[in-house]
PDB file of C-alpha atoms and ligand atoms in Angstrom:
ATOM      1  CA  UNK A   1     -52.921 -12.108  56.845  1.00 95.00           C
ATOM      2  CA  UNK A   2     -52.317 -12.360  53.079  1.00 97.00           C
ATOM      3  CA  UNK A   3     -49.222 -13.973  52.183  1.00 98.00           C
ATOM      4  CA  UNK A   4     -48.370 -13.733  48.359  1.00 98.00           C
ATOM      5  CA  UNK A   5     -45.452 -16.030  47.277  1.00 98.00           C
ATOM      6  CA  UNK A   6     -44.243 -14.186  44.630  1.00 98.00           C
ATOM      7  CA  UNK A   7     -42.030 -16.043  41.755  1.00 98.00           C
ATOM      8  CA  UNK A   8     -40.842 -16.681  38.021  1.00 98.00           C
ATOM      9  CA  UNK A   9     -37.719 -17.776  36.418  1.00 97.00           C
ATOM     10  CA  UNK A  10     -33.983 -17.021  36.336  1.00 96.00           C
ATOM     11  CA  UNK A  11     -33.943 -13.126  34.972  1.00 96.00           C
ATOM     12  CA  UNK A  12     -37.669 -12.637  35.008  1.00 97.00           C
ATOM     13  CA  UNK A  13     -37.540  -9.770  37.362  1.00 97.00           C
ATOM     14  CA  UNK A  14     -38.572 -11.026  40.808  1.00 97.00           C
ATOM     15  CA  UNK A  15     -36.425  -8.602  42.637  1.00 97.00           C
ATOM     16  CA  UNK A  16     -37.238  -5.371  40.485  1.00 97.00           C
ATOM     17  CA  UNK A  17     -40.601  -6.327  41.198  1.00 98.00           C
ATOM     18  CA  UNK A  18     -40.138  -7.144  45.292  1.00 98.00           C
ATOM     19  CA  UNK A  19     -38.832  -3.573  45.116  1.00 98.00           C
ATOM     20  CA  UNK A  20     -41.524  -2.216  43.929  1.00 98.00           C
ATOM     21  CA  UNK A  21     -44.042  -3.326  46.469  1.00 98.00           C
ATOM     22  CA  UNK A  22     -41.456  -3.028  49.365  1.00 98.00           C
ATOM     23  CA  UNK A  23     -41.168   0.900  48.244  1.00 98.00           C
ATOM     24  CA  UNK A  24     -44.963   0.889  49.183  1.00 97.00           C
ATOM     25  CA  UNK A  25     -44.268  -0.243  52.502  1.00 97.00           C
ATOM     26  CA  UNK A  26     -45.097  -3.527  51.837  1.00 98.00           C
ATOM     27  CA  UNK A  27     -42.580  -6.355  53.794  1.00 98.00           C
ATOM     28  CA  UNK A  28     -40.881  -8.132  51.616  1.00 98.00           C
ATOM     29  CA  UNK A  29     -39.002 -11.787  52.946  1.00 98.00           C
ATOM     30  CA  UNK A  30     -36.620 -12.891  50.534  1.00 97.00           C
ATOM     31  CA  UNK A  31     -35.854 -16.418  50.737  1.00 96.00           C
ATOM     32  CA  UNK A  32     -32.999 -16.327  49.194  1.00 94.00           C
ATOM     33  CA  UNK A  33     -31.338 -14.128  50.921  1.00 96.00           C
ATOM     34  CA  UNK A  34     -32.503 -16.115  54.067  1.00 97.00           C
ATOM     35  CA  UNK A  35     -30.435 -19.299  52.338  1.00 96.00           C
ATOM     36  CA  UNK A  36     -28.045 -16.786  52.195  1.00 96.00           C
ATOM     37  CA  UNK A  37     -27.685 -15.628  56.125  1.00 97.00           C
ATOM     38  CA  UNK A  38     -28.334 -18.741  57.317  1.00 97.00           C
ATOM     39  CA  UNK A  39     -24.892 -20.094  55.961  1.00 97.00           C
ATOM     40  CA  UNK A  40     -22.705 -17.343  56.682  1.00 97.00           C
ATOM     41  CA  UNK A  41     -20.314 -18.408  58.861  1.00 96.00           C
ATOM     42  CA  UNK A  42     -20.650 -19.127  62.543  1.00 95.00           C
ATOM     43  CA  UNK A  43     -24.070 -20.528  61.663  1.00 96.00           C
ATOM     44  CA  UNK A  44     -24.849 -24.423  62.549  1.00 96.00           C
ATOM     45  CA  UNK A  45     -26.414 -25.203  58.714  1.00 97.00           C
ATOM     46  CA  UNK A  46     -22.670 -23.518  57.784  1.00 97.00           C
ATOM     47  CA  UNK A  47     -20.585 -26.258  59.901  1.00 97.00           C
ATOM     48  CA  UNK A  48     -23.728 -28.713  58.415  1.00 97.00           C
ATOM     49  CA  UNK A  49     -22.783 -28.279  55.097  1.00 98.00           C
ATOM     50  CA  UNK A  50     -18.747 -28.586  55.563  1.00 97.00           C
ATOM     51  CA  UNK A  51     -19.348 -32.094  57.933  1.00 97.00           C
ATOM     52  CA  UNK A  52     -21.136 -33.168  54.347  1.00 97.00           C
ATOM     53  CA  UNK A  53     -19.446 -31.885  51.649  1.00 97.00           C
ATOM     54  CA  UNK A  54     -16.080 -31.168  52.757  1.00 97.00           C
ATOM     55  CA  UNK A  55     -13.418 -28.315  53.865  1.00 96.00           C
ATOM     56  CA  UNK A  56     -13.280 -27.810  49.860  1.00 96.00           C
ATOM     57  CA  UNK A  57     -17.038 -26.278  49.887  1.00 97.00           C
ATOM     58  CA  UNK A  58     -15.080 -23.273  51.678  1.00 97.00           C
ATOM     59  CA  UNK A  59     -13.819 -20.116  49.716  1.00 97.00           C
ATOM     60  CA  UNK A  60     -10.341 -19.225  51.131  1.00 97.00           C
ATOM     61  CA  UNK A  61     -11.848 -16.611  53.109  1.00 96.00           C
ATOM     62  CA  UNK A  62     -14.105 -19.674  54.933  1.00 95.00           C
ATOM     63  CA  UNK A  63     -17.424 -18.330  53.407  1.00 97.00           C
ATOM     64  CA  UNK A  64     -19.464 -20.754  51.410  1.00 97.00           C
ATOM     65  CA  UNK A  65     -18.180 -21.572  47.744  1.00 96.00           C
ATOM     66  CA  UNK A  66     -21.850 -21.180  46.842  1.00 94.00           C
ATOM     67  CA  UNK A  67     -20.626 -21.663  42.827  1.00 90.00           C
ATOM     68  CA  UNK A  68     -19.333 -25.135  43.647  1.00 94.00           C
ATOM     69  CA  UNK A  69     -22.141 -25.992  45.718  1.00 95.00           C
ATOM     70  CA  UNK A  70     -24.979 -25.154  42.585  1.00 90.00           C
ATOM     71  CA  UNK A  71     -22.316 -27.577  40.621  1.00 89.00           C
ATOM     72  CA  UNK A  72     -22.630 -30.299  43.111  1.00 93.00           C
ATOM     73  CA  UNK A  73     -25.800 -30.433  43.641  1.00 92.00           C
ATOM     74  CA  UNK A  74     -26.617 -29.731  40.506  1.00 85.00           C
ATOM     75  CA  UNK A  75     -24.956 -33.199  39.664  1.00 88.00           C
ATOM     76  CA  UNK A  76     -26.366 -35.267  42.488  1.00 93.00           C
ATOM     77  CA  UNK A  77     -29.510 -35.302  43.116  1.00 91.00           C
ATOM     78  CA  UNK A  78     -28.897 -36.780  46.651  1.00 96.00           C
ATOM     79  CA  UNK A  79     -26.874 -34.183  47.879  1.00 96.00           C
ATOM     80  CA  UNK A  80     -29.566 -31.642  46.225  1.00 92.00           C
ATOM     81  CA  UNK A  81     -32.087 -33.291  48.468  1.00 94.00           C
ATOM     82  CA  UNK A  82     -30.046 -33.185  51.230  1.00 97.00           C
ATOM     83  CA  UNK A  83     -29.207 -29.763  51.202  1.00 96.00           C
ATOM     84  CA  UNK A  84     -32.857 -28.696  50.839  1.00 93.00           C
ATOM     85  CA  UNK A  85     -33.956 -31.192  53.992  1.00 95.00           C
ATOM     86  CA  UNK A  86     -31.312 -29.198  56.053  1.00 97.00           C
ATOM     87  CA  UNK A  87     -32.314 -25.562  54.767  1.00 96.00           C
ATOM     88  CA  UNK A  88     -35.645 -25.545  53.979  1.00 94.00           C
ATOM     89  CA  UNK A  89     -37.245 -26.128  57.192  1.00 95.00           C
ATOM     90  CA  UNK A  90     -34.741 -23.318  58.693  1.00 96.00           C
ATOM     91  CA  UNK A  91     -36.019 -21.092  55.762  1.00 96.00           C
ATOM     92  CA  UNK A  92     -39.733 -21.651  56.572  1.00 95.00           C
ATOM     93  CA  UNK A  93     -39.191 -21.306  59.929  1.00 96.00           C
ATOM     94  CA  UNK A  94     -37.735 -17.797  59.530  1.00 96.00           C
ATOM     95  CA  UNK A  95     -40.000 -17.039  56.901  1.00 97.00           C
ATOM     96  CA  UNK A  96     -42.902 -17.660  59.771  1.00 97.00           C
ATOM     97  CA  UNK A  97     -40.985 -15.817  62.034  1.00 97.00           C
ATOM     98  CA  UNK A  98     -40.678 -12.714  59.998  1.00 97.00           C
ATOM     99  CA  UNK A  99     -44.214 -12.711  58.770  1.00 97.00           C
ATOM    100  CA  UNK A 100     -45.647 -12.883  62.321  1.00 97.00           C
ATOM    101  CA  UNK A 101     -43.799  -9.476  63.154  1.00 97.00           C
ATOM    102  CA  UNK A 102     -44.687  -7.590  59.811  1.00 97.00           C
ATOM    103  CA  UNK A 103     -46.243  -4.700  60.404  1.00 96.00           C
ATOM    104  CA  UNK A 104     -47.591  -4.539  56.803  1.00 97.00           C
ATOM    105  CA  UNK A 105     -51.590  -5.339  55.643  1.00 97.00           C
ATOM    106  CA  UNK A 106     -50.158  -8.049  53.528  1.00 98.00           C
ATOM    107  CA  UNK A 107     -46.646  -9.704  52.938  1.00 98.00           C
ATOM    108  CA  UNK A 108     -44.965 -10.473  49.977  1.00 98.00           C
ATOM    109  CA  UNK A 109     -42.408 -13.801  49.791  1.00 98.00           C
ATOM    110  CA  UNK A 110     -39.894 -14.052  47.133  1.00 98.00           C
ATOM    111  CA  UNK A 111     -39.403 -17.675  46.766  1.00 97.00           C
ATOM    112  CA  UNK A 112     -37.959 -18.244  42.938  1.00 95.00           C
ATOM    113  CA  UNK A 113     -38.507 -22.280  42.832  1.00 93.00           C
ATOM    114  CA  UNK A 114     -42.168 -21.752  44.608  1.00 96.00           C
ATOM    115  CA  UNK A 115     -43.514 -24.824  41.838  1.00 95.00           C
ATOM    116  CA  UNK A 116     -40.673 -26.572  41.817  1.00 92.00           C
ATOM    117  CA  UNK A 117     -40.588 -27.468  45.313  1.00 88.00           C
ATOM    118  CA  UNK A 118     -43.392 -28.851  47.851  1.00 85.00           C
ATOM    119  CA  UNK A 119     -46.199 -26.408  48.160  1.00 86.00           C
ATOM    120  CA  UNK A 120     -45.382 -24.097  51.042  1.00 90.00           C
ATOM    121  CA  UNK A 121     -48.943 -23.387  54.076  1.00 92.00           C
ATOM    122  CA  UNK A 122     -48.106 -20.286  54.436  1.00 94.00           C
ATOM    123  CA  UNK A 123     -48.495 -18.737  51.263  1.00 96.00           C
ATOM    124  CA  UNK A 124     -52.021 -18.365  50.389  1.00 95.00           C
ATOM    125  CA  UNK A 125     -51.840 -16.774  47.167  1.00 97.00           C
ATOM    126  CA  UNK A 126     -48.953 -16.815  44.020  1.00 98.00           C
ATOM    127  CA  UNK A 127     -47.656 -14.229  41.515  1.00 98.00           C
ATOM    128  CA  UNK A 128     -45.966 -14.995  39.137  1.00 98.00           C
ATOM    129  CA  UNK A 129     -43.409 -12.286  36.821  1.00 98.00           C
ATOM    130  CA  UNK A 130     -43.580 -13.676  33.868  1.00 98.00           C
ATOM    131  CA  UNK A 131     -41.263 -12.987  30.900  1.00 98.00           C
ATOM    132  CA  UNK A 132     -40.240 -14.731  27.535  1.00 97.00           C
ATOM    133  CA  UNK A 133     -37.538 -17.122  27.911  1.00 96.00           C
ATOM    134  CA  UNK A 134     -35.380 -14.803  25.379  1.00 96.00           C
ATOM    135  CA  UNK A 135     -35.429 -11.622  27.997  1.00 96.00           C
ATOM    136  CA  UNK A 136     -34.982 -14.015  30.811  1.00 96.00           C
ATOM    137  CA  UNK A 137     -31.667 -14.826  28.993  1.00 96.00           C
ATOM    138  CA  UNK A 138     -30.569 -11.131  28.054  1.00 95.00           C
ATOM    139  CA  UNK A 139     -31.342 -10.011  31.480  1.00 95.00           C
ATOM    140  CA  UNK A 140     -29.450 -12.594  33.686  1.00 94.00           C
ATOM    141  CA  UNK A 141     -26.995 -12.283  31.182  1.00 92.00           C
ATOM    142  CA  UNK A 142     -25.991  -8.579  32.229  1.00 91.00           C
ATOM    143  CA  UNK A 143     -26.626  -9.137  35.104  1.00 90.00           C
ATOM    144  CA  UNK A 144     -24.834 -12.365  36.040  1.00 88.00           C
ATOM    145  CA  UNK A 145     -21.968 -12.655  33.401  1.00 85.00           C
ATOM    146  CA  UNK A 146     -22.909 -15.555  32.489  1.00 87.00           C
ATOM    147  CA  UNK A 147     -23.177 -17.472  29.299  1.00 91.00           C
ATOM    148  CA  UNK A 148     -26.449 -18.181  27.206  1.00 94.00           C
ATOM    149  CA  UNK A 149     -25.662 -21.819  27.364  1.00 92.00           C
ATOM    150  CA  UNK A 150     -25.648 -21.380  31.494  1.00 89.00           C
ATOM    151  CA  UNK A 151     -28.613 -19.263  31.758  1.00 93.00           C
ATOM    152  CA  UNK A 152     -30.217 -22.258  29.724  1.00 93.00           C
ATOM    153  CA  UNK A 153     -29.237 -25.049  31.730  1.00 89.00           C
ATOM    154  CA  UNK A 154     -31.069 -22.939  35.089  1.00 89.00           C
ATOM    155  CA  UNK A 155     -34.078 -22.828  32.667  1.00 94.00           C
ATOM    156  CA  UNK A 156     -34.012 -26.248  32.028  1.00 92.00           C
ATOM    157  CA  UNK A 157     -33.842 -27.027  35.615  1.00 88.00           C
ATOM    158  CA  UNK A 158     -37.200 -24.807  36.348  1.00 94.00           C
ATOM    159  CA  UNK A 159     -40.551 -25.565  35.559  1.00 96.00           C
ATOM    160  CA  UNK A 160     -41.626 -24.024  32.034  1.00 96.00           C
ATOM    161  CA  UNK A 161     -43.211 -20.718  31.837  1.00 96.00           C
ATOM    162  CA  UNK A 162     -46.725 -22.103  31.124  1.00 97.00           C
ATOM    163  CA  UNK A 163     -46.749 -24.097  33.822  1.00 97.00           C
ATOM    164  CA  UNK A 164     -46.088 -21.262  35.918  1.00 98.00           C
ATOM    165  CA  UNK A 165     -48.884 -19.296  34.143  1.00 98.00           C
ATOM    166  CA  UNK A 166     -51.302 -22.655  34.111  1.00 98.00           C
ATOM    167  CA  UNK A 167     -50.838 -22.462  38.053  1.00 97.00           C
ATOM    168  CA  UNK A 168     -50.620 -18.775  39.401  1.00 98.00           C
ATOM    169  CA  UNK A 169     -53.845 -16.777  41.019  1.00 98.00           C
ATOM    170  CA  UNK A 170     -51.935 -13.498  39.429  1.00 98.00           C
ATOM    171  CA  UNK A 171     -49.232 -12.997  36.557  1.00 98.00           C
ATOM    172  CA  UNK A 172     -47.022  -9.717  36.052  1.00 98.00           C
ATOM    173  CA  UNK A 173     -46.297  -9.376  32.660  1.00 98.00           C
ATOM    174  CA  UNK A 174     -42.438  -8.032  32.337  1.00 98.00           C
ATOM    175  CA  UNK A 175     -41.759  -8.184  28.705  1.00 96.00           C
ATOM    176  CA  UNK A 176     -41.622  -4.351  28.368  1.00 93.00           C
ATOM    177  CA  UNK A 177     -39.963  -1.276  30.363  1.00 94.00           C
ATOM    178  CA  UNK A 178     -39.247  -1.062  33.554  1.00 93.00           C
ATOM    179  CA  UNK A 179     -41.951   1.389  33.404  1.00 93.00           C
ATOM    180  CA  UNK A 180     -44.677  -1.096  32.761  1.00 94.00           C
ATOM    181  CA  UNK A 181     -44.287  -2.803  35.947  1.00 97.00           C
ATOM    182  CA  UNK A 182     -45.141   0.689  37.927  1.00 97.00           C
ATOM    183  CA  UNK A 183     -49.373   0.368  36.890  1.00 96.00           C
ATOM    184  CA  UNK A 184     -49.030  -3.704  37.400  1.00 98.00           C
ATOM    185  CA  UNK A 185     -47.752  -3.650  40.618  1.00 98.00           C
ATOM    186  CA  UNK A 186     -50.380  -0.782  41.529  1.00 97.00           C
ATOM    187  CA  UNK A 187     -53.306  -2.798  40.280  1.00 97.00           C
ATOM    188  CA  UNK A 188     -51.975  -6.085  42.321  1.00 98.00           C
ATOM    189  CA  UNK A 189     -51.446  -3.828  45.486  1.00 98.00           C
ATOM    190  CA  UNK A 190     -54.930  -2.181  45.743  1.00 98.00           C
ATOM    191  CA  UNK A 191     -56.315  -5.570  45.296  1.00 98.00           C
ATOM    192  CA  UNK A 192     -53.967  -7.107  47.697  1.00 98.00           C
ATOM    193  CA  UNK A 193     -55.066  -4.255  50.219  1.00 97.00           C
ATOM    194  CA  UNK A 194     -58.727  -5.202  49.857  1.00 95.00           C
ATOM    195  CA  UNK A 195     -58.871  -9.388  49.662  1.00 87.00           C
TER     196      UNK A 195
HETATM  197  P1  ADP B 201     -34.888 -12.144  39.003  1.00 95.42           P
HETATM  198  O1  ADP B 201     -34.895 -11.639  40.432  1.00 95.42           O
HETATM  199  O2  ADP B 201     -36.211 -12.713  38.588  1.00 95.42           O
HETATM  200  O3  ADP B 201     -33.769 -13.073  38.673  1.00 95.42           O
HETATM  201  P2  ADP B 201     -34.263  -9.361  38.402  1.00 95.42           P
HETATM  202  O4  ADP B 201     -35.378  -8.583  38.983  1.00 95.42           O
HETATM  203  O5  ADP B 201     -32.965  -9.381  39.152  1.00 95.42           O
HETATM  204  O6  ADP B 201     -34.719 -10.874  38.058  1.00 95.42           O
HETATM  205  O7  ADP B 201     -34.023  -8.851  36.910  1.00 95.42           O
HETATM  206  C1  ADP B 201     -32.924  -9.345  36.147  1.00 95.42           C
HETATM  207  C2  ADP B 201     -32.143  -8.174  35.565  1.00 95.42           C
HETATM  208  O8  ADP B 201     -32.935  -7.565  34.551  1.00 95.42           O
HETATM  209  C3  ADP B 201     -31.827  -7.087  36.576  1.00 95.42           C
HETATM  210  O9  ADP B 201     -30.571  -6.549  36.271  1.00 95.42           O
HETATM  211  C4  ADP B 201     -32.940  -6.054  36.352  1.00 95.42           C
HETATM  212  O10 ADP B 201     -32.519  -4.752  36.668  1.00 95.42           O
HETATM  213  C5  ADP B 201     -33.211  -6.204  34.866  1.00 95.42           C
HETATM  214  N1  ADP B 201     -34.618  -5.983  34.462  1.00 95.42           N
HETATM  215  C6  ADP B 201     -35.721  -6.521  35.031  1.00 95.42           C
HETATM  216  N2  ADP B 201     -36.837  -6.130  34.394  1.00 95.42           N
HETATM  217  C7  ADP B 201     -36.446  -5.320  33.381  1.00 95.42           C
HETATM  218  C8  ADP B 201     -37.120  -4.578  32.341  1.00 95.42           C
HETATM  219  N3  ADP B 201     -38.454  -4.603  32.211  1.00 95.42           N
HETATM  220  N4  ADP B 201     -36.360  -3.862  31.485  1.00 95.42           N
HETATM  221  C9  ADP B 201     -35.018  -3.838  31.596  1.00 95.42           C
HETATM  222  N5  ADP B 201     -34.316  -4.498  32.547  1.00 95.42           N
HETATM  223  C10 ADP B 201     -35.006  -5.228  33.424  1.00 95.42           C
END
């Protein structure tokens, strides 16, 4: 089956576009989200994280503090590595799992640092949203209340956008409307359908 690994950066519009193609039936696996459900609590990579990083990685509800996490990793690299060597494989393994029972004729995976990290088998193809570095900022800035000088430092932790574009088999451009994306994802989809 054809597995398109769908990224870009921060504010880009990976998830408007993941709509899109999941409103056409088309199964969508978020791997963030599975990051996300696979340390809610009562999960093993939950208790994983608190053996390594301490009761203080808790919110006071006992869900993940997943702000302080970002920071700490974002500070130390081992930990970063660490953290990925515990959840990646889970993620991949779910992300296999999911893909074998899609009913769909192709699958779309959201995986935002798809060139930053190792290159993942199952994907066989990559699109990539692509916008200017100045809407990535104005978007995640609405839509994350964060500053400009945050948004940056993500940006600076991702590849750059033409290394993205140097490396994709397809780009969505999402400089314009919301509109615009409509005929993109269209095109992409009939194609998709017949590879
Ligand atoms: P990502 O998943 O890549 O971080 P999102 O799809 O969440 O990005 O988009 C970031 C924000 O910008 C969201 O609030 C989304 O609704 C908005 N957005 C995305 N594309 C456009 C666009 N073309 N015009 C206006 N707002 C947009």
């Amino acid at each position: 089956m054809l597995i398109v690994g769908l990224t870009g950066g921060i504010g880009s519009g990976k998830s408007t576009v993941a709509k899109l193609f999941a409103e056409k039936g088309i199964t969508v696996i978020d791997t963030d989200q599975l990051a996300r459900d696979l340390t809610l609590p009562g999960q093993t990579a939950l208790n994983k994280i608190i053996a390594e990083f301490g009761k203080n990685i808790l919110l006071p509800d006992q869900t993940l503090n997943r702000a302080q996490l970002r920071q700490q990793i974002f500070t130390d690299p081992s930990k970063r590595r660490w953290l990925e060597d515990l959840l990646h494989p889970l993620i991949r393994a779910e992300t296999k799992r999911l893909i074998e029972s899609a009913k769909s004729p192709y699958c779309i995976v959201v995986i935002p640092l798809l060139f930053e990290t190792q290159a993942n088998p199952l994907i066989n193809r990559t699109l990539v949203v692509d916008a200017t570095e100045e809407q990535q900022i104005k978007r995640a800035k609405t839509r994350d209340h964060l500053s400009e000088k945050e948004i940056q430092a993500v940006i600076n932790t991702q590849v750059t956008r033409q290394h993205r574009l140097n490396n994709t088999d397809d780009i969505i451009s999402n400089n314009g409307e919301l509109k615009d994306l409509i005929d993109q994802v269209e095109k992409l989809h009939i194609g998709y359908l017949n590879k």
